[in-house]
């Protein structure tokens, strides 16, 4: 038997609604952001980056889960490539990192590339929503983002020079935030403005 209940804001108890296919619900009364997961809502941190671009009509906001992590590599066996890793500046993602995971519905290869790019070099931006720029719906929750972060870490280790034989590691997650970054729409897909 199913039970249907209205989702309400954790802050002011107002009934929540959201566009179709969006896992984020923002209260229209108090603007508290919520993540929809497993039939319930959880309050989240949400930020927008101000757009430096001129034409808001050609822009969209792309959502990213930003995960605060501590990655500890306790065992690593690589055959060859150590000098090449050093010469090419191929760094591991271990240590304290803010891992960026694309949460919008874009092609996987582009989502991975953007996530890795922003993880290696966190973007700097001024916080504030630029009016008139639509947001791409959030299609992955922060628990899925944690699984993708694990995958992104391993993929980075595998793609570095040398042959990875084995790796032992742990990833501890300390927090998450949803950040919308402005992108320009073009014939070749989305182009970052930050």
GROMACS .gro file of N, CA and C in nm, residues 69-77 92-95 149-151 153-154 157 165-173:
model
   84
   69UNK      N    1   3.647   1.622   0.075
   69UNK     CA    2   3.696   1.487   0.098
   69UNK      C    3   3.835   1.486   0.159
   70UNK      N    4   3.868   1.373   0.216
   70UNK     CA    5   4.004   1.340   0.259
   70UNK      C    6   4.034   1.204   0.197
   71UNK      N    7   4.127   1.202   0.101
   71UNK     CA    8   4.162   1.078   0.031
   71UNK      C    9   4.298   1.032   0.082
   72UNK      N   10   4.302   0.910   0.134
   72UNK     CA   11   4.426   0.853   0.186
   72UNK      C   12   4.462   0.731   0.104
   73UNK      N   13   4.581   0.736   0.040
   73UNK     CA   14   4.632   0.621  -0.034
   73UNK      C   15   4.729   0.550   0.058
   74UNK      N   16   4.694   0.427   0.098
   74UNK     CA   17   4.777   0.352   0.192
   74UNK      C   18   4.867   0.250   0.121
   75UNK      N   19   4.840   0.221  -0.004
   75UNK     CA   20   4.922   0.130  -0.081
   75UNK      C   21   4.907   0.157  -0.229
   76UNK      N   22   5.021   0.162  -0.299
   76UNK     CA   23   5.018   0.192  -0.442
   76UNK      C   24   5.133   0.118  -0.510
   77UNK      N   25   5.102   0.042  -0.614
   77UNK     CA   26   5.205  -0.027  -0.691
   77UNK      C   27   5.188   0.013  -0.837
   92UNK      N   28   4.841   1.302  -0.809
   92UNK     CA   29   4.733   1.222  -0.753
   92UNK      C   30   4.632   1.316  -0.689
   93UNK      N   31   4.512   1.267  -0.670
   93UNK     CA   32   4.408   1.346  -0.604
   93UNK      C   33   4.401   1.318  -0.455
   94UNK      N   34   4.508   1.256  -0.397
   94UNK     CA   35   4.502   1.224  -0.255
   94UNK      C   36   4.520   1.350  -0.170
   95UNK      N   37   4.483   1.337  -0.042
   95UNK     CA   38   4.486   1.450   0.049
   95UNK      C   39   4.349   1.514   0.061
  149UNK      N   40   3.253   1.030  -0.741
  149UNK     CA   41   3.382   1.081  -0.692
  149UNK      C   42   3.482   0.968  -0.677
  150UNK      N   43   3.438   0.855  -0.625
  150UNK     CA   44   3.523   0.736  -0.612
  150UNK      C   45   3.572   0.693  -0.750
  151UNK      N   46   3.481   0.686  -0.845
  151UNK     CA   47   3.515   0.649  -0.984
  151UNK      C   48   3.614   0.750  -1.044
  153UNK      N   49   3.828   0.946  -0.893
  153UNK     CA   50   3.960   0.929  -0.832
  153UNK      C   51   4.034   0.812  -0.896
  154UNK      N   52   3.967   0.696  -0.908
  154UNK     CA   53   4.031   0.579  -0.968
  154UNK      C   54   4.067   0.602  -1.114
  157UNK      N   55   4.382   0.799  -1.135
  157UNK     CA   56   4.499   0.718  -1.103
  157UNK      C   57   4.537   0.626  -1.219
  165UNK      N   58   4.923  -0.125  -1.091
  165UNK     CA   59   4.906  -0.266  -1.058
  165UNK      C   60   4.805  -0.287  -0.946
  166UNK      N   61   4.815  -0.204  -0.843
  166UNK     CA   62   4.721  -0.214  -0.731
  166UNK      C   63   4.719  -0.082  -0.655
  167UNK      N   64   4.607  -0.060  -0.587
  167UNK     CA   65   4.594   0.061  -0.506
  167UNK      C   66   4.501   0.030  -0.388
  168UNK      N   67   4.541   0.080  -0.272
  168UNK     CA   68   4.457   0.071  -0.152
  168UNK      C   69   4.435   0.214  -0.105
  169UNK      N   70   4.308   0.249  -0.085
  169UNK     CA   71   4.278   0.387  -0.049
  169UNK      C   72   4.146   0.394   0.027
  170UNK      N   73   4.126   0.507   0.092
  170UNK     CA   74   3.997   0.537   0.155
  170UNK      C   75   3.959   0.680   0.117
  171UNK      N   76   3.830   0.703   0.103
  171UNK     CA   77   3.779   0.838   0.081
  171UNK      C   78   3.679   0.868   0.192
  172UNK      N   79   3.709   0.971   0.269
  172UNK     CA   80   3.618   1.017   0.373
  172UNK      C   81   3.551   1.145   0.324
  173UNK      N   82   3.419   1.148   0.330
  173UNK     CA   83   3.342   1.265   0.286
  173UNK      C   84   3.303   1.346   0.409
   0.00000   0.00000   0.00000
